Coordinates of C-alpha atoms in Angstrom, one line a residue:
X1 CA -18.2 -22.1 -2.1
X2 CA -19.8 -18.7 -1.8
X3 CA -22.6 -19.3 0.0
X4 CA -23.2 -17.4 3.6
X5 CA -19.7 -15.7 2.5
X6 CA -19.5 -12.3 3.6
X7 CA -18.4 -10.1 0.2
X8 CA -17.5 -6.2 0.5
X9 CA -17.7 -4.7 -3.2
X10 CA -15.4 -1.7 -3.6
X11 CA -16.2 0.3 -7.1
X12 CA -13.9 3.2 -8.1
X13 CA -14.0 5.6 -11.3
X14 CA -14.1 3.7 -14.1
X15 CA -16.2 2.9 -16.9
X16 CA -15.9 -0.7 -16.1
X17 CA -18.4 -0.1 -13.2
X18 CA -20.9 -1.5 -15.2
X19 CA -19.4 -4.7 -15.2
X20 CA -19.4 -5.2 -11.0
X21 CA -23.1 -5.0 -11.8
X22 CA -23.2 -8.3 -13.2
X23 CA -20.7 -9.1 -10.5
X24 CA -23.0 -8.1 -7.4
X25 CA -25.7 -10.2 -9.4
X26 CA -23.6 -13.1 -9.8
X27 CA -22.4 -13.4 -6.0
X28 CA -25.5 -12.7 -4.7
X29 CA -26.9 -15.2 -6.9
X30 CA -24.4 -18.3 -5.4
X31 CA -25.7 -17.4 -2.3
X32 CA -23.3 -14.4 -0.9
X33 CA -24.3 -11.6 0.9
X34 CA -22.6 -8.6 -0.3
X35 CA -22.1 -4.9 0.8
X36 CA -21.2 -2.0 -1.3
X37 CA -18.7 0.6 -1.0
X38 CA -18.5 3.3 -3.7
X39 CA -16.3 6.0 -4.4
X40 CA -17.8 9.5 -5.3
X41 CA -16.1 9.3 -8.8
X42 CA -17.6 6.0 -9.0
X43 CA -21.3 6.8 -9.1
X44 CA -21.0 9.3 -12.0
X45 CA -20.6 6.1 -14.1
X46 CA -22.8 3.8 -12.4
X47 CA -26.0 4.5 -9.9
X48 CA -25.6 3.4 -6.1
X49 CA -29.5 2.6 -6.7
X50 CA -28.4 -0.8 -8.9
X51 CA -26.1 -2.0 -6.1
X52 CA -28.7 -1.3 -3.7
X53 CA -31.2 -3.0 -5.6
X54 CA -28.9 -6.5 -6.6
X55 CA -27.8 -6.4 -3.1
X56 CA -30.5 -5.6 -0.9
X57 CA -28.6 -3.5 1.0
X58 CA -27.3 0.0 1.5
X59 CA -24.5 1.6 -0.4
X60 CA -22.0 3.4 0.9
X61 CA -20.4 6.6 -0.8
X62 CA -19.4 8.9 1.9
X63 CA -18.2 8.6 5.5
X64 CA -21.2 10.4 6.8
X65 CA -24.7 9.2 5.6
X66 CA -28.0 11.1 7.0
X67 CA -25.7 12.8 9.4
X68 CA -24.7 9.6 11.0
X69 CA -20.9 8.7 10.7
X70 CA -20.4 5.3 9.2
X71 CA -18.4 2.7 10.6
X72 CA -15.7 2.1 8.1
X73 CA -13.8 -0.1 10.3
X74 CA -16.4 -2.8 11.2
X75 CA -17.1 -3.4 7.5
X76 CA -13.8 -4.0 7.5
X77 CA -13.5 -6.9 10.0
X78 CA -17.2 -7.7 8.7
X79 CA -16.2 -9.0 5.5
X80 CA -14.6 -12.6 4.5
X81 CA -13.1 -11.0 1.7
X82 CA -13.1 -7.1 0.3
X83 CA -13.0 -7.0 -3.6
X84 CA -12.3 -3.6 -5.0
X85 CA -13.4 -4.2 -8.9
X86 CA -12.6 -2.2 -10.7
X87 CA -9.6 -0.2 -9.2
X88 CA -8.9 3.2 -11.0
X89 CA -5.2 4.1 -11.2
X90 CA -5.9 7.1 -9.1
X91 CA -7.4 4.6 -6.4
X92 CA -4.2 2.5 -6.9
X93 CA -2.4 5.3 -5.9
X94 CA -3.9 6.2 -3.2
X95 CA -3.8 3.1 -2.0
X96 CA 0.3 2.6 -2.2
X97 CA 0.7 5.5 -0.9
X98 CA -1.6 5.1 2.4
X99 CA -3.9 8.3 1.3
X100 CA -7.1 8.3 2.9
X101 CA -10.3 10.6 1.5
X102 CA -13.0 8.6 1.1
X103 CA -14.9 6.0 2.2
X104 CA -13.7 3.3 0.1
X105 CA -9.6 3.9 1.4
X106 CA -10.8 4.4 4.9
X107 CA -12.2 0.8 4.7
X108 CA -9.2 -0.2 3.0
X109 CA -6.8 0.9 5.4
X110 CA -8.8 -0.5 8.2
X111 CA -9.5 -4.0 7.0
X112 CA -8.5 -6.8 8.7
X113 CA -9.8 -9.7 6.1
X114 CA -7.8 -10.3 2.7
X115 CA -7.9 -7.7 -0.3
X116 CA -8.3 -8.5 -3.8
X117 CA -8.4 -5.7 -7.1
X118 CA -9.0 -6.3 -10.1
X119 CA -7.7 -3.5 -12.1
X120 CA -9.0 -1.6 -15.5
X121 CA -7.4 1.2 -16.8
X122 CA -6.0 2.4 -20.5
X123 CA -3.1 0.4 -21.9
X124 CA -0.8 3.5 -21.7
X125 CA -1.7 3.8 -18.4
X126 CA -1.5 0.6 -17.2
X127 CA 2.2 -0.3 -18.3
X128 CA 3.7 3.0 -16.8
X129 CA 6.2 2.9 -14.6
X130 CA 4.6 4.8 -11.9
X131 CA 1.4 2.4 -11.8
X132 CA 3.5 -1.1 -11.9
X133 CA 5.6 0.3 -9.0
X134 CA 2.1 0.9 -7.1
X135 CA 0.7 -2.5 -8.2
X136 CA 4.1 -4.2 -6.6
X137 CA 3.8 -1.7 -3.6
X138 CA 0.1 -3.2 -3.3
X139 CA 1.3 -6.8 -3.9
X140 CA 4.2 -6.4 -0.8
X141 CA 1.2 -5.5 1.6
X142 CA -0.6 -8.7 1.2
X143 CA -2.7 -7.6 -1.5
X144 CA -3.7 -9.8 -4.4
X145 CA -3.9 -8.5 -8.2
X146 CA -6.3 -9.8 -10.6
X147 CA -4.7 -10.0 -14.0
X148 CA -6.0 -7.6 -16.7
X149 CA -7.5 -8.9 -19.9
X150 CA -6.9 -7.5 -23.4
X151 CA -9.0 -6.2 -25.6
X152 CA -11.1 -3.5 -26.6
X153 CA -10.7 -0.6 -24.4
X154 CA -13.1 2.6 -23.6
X155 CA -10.4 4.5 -25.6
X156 CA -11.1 2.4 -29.1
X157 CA -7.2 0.8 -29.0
X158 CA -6.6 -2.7 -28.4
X159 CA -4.9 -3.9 -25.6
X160 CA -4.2 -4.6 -22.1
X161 CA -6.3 -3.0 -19.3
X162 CA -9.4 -4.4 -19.3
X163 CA -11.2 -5.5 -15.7
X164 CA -11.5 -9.2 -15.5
X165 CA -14.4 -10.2 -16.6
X166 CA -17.3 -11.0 -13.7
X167 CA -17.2 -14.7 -14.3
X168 CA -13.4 -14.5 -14.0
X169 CA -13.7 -13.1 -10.4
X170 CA -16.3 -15.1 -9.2
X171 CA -14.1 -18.2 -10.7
X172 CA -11.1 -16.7 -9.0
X173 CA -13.1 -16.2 -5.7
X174 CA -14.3 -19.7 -5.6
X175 CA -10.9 -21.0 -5.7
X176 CA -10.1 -18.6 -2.9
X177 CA -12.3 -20.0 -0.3
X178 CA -11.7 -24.2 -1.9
X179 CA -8.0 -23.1 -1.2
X180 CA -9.0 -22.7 2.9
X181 CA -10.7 -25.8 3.2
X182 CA -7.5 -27.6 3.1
X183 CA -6.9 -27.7 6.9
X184 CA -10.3 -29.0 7.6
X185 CA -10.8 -31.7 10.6
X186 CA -6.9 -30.2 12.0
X187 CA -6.8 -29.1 15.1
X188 CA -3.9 -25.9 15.5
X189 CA -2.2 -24.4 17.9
X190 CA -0.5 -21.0 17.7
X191 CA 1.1 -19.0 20.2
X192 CA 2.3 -15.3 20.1
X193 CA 3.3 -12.3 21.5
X194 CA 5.8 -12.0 24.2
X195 CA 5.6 -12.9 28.0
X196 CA 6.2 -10.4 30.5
X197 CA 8.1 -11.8 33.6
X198 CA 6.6 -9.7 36.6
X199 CA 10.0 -8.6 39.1
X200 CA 7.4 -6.6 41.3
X201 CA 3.8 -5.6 40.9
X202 CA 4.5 -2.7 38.1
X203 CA 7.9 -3.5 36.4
X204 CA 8.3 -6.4 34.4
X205 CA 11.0 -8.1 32.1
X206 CA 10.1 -8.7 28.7
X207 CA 10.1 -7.9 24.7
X208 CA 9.1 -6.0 21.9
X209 CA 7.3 -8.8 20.2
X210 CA 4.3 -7.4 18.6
X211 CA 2.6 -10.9 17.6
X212 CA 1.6 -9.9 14.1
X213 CA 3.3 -12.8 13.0
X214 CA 1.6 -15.6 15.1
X215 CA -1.7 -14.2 14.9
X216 CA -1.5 -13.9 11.2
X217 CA -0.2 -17.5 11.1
X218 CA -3.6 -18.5 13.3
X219 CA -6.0 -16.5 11.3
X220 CA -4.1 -18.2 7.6
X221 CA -4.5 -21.6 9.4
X222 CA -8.2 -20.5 10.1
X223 CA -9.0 -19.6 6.8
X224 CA -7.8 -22.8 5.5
X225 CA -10.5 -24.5 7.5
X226 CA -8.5 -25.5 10.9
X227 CA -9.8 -25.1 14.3
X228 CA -7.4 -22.8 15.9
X229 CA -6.7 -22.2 19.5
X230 CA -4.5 -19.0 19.9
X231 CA -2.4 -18.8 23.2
X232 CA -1.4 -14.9 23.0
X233 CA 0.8 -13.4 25.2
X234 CA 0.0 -9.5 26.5
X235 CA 0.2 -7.6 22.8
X236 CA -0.8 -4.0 22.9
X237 CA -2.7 -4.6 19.2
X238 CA -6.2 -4.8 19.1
X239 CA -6.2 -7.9 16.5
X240 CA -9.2 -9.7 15.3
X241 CA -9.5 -13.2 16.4
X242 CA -12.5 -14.2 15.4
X243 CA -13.6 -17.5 14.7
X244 CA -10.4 -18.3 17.1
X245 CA -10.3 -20.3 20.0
X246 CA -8.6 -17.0 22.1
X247 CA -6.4 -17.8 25.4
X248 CA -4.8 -14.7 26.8
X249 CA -1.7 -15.4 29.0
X250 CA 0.7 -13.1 30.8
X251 CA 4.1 -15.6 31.6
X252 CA 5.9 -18.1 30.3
X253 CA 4.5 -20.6 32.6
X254 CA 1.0 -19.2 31.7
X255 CA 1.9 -20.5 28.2
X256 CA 3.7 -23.5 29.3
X257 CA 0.7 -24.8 31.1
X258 CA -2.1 -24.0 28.5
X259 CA 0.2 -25.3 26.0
X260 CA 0.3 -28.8 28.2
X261 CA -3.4 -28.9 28.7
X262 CA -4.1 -28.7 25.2
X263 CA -1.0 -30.4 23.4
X264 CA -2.6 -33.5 23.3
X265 CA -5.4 -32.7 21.4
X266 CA -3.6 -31.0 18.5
X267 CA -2.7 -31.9 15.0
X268 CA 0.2 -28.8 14.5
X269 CA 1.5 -26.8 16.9
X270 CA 3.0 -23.5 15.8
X271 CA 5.0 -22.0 18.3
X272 CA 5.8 -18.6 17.1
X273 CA 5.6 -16.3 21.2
X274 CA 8.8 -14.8 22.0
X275 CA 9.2 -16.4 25.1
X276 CA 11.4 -15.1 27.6
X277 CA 14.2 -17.4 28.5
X278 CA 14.7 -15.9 32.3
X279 CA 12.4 -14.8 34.6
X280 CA 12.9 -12.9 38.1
X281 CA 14.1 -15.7 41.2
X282 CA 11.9 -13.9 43.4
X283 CA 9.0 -11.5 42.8
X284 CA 8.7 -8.8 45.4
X285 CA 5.2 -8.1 47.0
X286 CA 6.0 -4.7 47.0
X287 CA 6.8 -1.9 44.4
X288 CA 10.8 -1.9 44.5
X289 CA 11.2 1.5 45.4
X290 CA 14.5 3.7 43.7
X291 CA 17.2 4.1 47.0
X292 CA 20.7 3.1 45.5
X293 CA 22.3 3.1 42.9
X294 CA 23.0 -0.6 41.7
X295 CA 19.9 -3.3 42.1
X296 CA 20.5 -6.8 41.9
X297 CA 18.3 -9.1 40.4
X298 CA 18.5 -13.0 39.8
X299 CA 17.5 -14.4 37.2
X300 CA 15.9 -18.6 36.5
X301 CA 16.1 -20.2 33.2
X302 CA 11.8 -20.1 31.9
X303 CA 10.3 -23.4 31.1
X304 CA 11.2 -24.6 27.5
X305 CA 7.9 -25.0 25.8
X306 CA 9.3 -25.8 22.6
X307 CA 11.7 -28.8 24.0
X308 CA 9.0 -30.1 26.5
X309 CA 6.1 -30.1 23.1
X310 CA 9.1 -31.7 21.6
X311 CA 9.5 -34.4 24.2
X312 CA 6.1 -36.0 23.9
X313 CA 5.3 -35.3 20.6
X314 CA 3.4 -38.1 18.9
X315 CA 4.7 -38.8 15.5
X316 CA 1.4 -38.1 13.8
X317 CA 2.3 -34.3 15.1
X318 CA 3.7 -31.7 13.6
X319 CA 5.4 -29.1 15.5
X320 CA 6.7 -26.4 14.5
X321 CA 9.6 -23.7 16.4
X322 CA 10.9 -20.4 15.8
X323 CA 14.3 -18.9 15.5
X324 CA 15.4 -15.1 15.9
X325 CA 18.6 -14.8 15.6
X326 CA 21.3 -12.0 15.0
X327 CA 23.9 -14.0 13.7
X328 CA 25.1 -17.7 13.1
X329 CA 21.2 -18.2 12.3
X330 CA 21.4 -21.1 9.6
X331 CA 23.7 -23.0 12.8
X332 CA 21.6 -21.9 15.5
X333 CA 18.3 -22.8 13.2
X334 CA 19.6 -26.7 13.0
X335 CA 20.7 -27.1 16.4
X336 CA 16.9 -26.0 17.2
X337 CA 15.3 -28.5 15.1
X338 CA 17.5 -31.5 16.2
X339 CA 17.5 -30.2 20.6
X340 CA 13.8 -29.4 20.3
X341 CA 12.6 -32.6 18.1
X342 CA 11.1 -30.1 15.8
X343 CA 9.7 -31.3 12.9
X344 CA 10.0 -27.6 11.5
X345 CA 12.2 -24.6 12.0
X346 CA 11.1 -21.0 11.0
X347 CA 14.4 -18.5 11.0
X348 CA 14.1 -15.0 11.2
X349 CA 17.5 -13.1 10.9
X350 CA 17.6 -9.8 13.1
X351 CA 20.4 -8.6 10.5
X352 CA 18.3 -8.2 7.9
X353 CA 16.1 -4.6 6.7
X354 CA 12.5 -4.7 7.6
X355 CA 13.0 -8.2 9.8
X356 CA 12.2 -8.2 13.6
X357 CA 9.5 -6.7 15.8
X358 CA 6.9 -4.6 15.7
X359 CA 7.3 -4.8 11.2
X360 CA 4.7 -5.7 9.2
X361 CA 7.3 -7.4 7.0
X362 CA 8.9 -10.4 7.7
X363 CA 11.5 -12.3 5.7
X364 CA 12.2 -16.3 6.7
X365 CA 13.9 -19.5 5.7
X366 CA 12.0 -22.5 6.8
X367 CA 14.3 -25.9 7.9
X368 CA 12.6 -29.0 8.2
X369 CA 13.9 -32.5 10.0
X370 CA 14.6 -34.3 6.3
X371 CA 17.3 -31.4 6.1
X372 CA 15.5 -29.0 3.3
X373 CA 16.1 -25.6 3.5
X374 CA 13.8 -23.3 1.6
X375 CA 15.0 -19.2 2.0
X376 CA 12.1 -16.5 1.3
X377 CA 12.0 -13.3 0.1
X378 CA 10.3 -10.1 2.5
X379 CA 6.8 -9.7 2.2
X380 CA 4.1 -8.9 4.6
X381 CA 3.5 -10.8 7.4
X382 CA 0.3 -11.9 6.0
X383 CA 1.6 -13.3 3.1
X384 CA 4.5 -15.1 4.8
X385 CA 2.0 -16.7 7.1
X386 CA 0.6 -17.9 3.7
X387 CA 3.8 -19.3 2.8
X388 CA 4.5 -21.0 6.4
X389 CA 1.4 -22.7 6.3
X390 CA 1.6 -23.9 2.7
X391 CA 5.1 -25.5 4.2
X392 CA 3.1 -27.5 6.8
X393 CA 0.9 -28.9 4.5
X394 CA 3.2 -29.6 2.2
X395 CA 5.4 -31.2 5.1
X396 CA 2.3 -33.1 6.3
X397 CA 1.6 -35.1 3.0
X398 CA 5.2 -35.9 2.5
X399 CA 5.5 -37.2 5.8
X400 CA 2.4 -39.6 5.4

């Protein structure tokens, strides 16, 4: 499973450094290619010359190398997966916090592919308070913890705090990518972002949609194996879409109609734009200029996208709709699923903290036709697209 994958090795200050030694060797040997990134603190345990040499290739330890600045943020969109073994508590920290002043965090912070860390620190140190409230700070950005082992640690006491043992990781990582492989041979459709409405040729009705959500939902659906064709509406995020069948639009008929070319074709549709429901009657030629002081402007009901997808669905589809609502959102949420002939019904409540554009949180209750309902507590975005997509698979093999 870890063959051609693209591995970025993060060490930190620790004396179970020596261990990601036998961890380079053992991902290289299964056919990875892996990249090293260490921390100053790290290298007074371990040399950057035994990465370089299981890795055949250069290790990083500062931003600037030779007098040449390195380019934190492509190694971050580079990788299929960054592994950060084994995370320091100072690191940890750091990382909660958002600090940023070294290489390694600068990578961190810029990353676009999933995060694991596999920490190793002192019993006493690990069960503080202050380090499990940065472990669940790191778990609500999308991050995901390696369990610590127990056993002998570098202070001569037994018990928990050891780094998981390079086998373990490998182990851990292999199940990691067999996990994606279980959209393989689907074909998925994701919208998102908003539409902007033009009313003349510089002003423009439309939202604050942000489309972290549908973009995280087509890179999830991605990395489970599917072949994803994003329609995105005009975001101001530079987001990476690689690997992603990308179709940029600017209006909701400009989604509407590469929705209908492609409908057909498609296994699940995930319709998660914030389309606008009204657009301008009539678009002027010219820039409206300001003379007095009321305007009038008519609006026209937008194409439903989600009601037309719904109309000539075939049952071996699945598509799914969203809901933001600020109140009355369970009602609204069923009256969606049964007018659009949705199959599936994502709600997000406006009323609740951290919920709504422009967040990199998200909290949702998922509706489904057989009437489940399944509420969900607020994590990051990239985690809830995790647990959408787990839904539709789920949904998909009890619907067989």
């Amino acid at each position: 499973m870890l063959h051609q994958k693209k591995i970025l090795v993060g060490i930190t200050g620790s004396i179970a450094a020596y261990k990601t030694a036998s961890l380079v060797r053992l991902l290289v040997k299964q056919g990875a290619e892996v990249k090293v990134v260490m921390t100053k603190a790290s290298t007074d345990f371990i040399s950057p010359l035994t990465f370089s040499t299981l890795s055949k290739q250069q290790v990083l330890t500062g931003l600037f190398t030779n007098n040449e600045w390195e380019n934190h943020v492509y190694l971050g969109r580079w990788a299929d997966v960054m592994i950060i073994a084994p995370l320091s508590a100072n690191t940890l920290s750091k990382m909660a916090s958002g600090a940023c002043d070294n290489i390694l965090l600068a990578i961190y912070l810029s990353a676009t592919c999933p995060i694991i860390v596999a920490p190793a620190m002192d019993e006493d140190m690990w069960i503080h308070p202050s380090v499990q409230k940065n472990i669940k700070t790191l778990k609500s950005f999308g991050n995901q913890i390696l369990p610590v082992n127990r056993g002998e640690l570098a202070s001569g006491l037994i018990g928990e705090g050891r780094m998981s043992e390079p086998e373990e990781i490998v182990n851990y990582l292999n199940d990691y990518f067999s996990e994606n492989q279980d959209l393989k041979g689907k074909k998925v459709l994701v919208t998102a972002g908003p539409t902007y409405e033009p009313i003349d040729p510089v002003r423009f009705i439309g939202n604050r949609s942000s489309g972290k959500m549908g973009v995280a939902i087509a890179r999830e659906c991605y990395k489970r194996g599917a072949e994803v064709v994003l329609i995105l509406g005009p975001v101001t995020h530079d987001f990476d879409t690689s690997g992603i069948e990308l179709l940029k639009v600017e209006t909701a008929n400009e989604m509407f109609e590469a929705c209908k070319s492609i409908f057909q074709d498609i296994d699940i549709a995930i319709m998660a734009a914030a389309v606008a429901d009204y657009s301008p009657s009539v678009i002027q030629n010219q820039k409206i200029k300001k003379q007095n002081n009321e305007i009038s402007l008519e609006l026209v009901k937008t194409i439903d996208i989600l009601h037309h997808l719904g109309s000539i669905k075939r049952n071996s589809q699945i598509l799914v709709g969203f809901a933001l609502e600020t109140h009355n959102g369970h009602t609204y949420a069923i009256e969606k699923l049964k007018s659009k002939n949705a199959d599936i019904i994502v709600l997000n409540s406006m009323s609740n903290s951290g919920v709504g554009f422009n967040f990199d949180t998200n909290q949702i209750t998922i509706f489904d036709k057989s009437g489940k309902i399944l509420p969900f507590e607020l994590k990051a975005k990239t985690l809830v697209a995790k647990d959408i997509v787990n839904y539709i698979i789920n949904y998909s093999h009890e619907s067989i």
